[in-house]
Short mmCIF file of C-alpha atoms in Angstrom, two decimals:
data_model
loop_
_atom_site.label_atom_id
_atom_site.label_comp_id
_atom_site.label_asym_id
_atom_site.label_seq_id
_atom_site.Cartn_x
_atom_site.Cartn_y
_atom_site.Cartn_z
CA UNK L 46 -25.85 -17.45 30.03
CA UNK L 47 -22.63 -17.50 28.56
CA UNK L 48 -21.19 -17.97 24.77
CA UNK L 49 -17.53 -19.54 24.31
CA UNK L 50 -16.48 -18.71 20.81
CA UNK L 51 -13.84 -21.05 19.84
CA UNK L 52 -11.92 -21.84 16.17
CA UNK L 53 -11.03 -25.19 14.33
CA UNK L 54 -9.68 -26.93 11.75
CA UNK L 55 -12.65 -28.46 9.45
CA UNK L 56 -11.38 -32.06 10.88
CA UNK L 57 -12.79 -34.99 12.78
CA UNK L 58 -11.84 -33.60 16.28
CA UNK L 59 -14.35 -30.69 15.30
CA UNK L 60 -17.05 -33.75 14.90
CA UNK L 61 -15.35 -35.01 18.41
CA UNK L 62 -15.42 -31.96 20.61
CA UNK L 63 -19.66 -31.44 19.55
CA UNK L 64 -20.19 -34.68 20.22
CA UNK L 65 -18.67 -34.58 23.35
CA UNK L 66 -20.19 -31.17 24.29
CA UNK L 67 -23.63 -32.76 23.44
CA UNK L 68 -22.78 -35.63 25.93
CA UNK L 69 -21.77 -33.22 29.36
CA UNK L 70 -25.06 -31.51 28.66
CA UNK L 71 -25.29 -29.44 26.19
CA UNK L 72 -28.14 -28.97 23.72
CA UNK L 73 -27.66 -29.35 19.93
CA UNK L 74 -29.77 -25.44 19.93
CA UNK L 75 -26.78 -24.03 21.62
CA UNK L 76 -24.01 -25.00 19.32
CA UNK L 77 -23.70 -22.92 16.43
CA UNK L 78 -20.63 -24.41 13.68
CA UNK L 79 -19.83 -21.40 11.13
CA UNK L 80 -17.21 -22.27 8.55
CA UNK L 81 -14.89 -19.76 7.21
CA UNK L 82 -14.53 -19.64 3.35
CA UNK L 83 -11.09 -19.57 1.98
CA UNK L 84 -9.83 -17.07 -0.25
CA UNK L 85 -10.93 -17.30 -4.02
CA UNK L 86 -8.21 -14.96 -5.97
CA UNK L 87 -4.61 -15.50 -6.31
CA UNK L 88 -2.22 -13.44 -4.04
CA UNK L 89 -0.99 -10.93 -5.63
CA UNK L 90 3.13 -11.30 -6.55
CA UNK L 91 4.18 -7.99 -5.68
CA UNK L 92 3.50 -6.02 -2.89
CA UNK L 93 1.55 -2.69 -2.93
CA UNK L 94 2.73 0.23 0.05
CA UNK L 95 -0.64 -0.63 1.72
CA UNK L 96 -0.52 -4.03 1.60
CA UNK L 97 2.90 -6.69 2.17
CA UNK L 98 3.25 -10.23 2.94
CA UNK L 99 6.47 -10.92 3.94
CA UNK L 100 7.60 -11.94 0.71
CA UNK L 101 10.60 -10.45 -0.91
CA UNK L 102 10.70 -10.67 -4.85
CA UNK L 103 13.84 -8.62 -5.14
CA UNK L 104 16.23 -10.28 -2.55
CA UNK L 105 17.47 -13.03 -5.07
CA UNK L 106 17.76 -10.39 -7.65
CA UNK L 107 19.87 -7.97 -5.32
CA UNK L 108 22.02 -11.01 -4.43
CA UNK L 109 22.47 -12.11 -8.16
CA UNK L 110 23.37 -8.77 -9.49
CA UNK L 111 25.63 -8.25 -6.97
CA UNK L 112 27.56 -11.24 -8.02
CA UNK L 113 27.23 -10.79 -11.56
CA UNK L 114 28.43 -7.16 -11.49
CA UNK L 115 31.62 -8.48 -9.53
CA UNK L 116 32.03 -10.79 -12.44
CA UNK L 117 31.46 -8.54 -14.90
CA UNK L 118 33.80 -6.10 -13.69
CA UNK L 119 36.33 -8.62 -13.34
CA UNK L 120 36.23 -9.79 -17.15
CA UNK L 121 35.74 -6.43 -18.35
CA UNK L 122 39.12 -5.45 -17.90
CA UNK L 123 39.84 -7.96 -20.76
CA UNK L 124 36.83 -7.03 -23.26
CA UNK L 125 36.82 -3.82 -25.19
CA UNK L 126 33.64 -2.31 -23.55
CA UNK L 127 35.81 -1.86 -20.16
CA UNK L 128 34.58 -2.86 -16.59
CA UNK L 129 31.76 -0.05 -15.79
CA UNK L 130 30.17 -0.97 -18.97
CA UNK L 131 30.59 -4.97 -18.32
CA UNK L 132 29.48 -4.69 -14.58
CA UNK L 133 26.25 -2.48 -15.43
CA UNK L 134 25.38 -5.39 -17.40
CA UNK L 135 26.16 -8.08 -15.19
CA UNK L 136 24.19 -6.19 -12.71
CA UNK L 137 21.14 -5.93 -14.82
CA UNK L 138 21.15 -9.42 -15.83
CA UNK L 139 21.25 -11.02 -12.26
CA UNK L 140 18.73 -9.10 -11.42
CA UNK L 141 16.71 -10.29 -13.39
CA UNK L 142 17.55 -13.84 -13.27
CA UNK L 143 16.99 -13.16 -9.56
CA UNK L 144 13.36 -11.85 -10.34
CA UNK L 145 12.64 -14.58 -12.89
CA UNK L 146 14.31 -17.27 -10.02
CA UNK L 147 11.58 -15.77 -7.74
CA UNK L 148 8.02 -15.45 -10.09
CA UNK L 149 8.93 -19.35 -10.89
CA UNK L 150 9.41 -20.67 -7.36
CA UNK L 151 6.47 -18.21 -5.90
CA UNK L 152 4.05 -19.02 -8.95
CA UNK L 153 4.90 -22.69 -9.86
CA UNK L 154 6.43 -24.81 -7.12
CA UNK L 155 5.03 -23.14 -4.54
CA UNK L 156 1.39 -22.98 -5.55
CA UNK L 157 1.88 -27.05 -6.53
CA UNK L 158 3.12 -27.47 -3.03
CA UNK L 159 -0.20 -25.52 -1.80
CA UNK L 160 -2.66 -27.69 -3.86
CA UNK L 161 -0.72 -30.74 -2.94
CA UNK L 162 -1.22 -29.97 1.08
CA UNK L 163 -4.65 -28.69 0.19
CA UNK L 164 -6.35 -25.88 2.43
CA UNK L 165 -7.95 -26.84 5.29
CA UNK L 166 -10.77 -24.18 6.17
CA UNK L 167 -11.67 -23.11 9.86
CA UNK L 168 -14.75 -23.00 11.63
CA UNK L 169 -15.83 -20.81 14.43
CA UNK L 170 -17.76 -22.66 17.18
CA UNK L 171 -20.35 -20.87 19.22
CA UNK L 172 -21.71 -22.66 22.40
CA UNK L 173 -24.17 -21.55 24.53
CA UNK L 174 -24.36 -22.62 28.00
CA UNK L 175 -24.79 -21.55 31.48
CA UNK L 176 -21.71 -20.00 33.73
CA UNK L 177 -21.59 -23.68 35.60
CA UNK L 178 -20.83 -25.67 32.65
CA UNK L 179 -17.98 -23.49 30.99
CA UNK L 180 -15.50 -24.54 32.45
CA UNK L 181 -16.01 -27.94 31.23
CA UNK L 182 -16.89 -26.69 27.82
CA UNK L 183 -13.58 -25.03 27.61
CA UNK L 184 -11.85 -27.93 28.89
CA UNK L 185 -13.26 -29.84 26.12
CA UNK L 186 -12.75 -27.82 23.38
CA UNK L 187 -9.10 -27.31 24.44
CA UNK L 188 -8.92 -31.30 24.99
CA UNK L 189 -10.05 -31.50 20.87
CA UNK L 190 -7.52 -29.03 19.62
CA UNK L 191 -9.27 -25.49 19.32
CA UNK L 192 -7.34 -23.22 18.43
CA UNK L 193 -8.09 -20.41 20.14
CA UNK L 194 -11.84 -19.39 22.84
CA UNK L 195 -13.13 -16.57 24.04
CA UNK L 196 -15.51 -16.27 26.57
CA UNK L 197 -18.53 -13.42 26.50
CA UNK L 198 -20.74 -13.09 29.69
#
């Protein structure tokens, strides 16, 4: 015997491929549909040491104060608290427009894109079958989109 794990999207070509699978042969006892739950809690916004996703919540900040301390510099030479003091102060407060830029577009427009798409869960797909008919399984499930199979002898 031999079990071809394979994953999905929670769609109709899921409802396809075990139909089809049930037509070449295989027995509704030997197909085993587990759905993966998705995740409950809210990503966190910043990242720990241990833990990162790829987001950067300082990058716009770095960028802003950078420009703002240019132009605070600049127009300090004309105010009475001189340039250092002016450009300090720029810096500071593009950073954290930067910052604020990012928690609105990570926490508002971003999460309303997310709900708008919606979440589509996956499911793992366990068939059972004999070393003859694998092949075919495989075939099929590839034919209906899987996303990924293993095969365990």
């Amino acid at each position: 015997m031999v079990q071809i794990f394979s994953t999905f999207e929670h769609s109709t070509n899921l409802e396809l491929a075990i139909t089809m699978l049930e037509q070449n042969g295989i027995k509704k006892e030997n197909i085993f549909a587990v759905p993966l739950t998705n995740r409950k809690t809210e990503r966190r916004l910043f990242d720990s040491i241990h833990n990162a996703d790829g987001i950067s919540m300082i990058s716009t900040g770095a960028a802003l104060g950078t420009a703002f301390a240019v132009v605070g510099a600049s127009v300090g030479f004309k105010l009475a608290w001189g340039p250092i003091y002016c450009g300090l102060i720029g810096t500071a407060g593009g950073f954290l427009l930067g910052i604020c830029i990012d928690v609105f577009y990570y926490k508002v427009i971003k999460k309303q894109r997310r709900l708008l798409r919606g979440k589509n869960t996956e499911v793992i797909l366990i068939i059972e079958c004999g070393e003859s008919q694998a092949d075919t399984v495989e075939n099929i499930l590839w034919q209906y989109y899987a996303f990924g199979t293993a095969r365990v002898m």
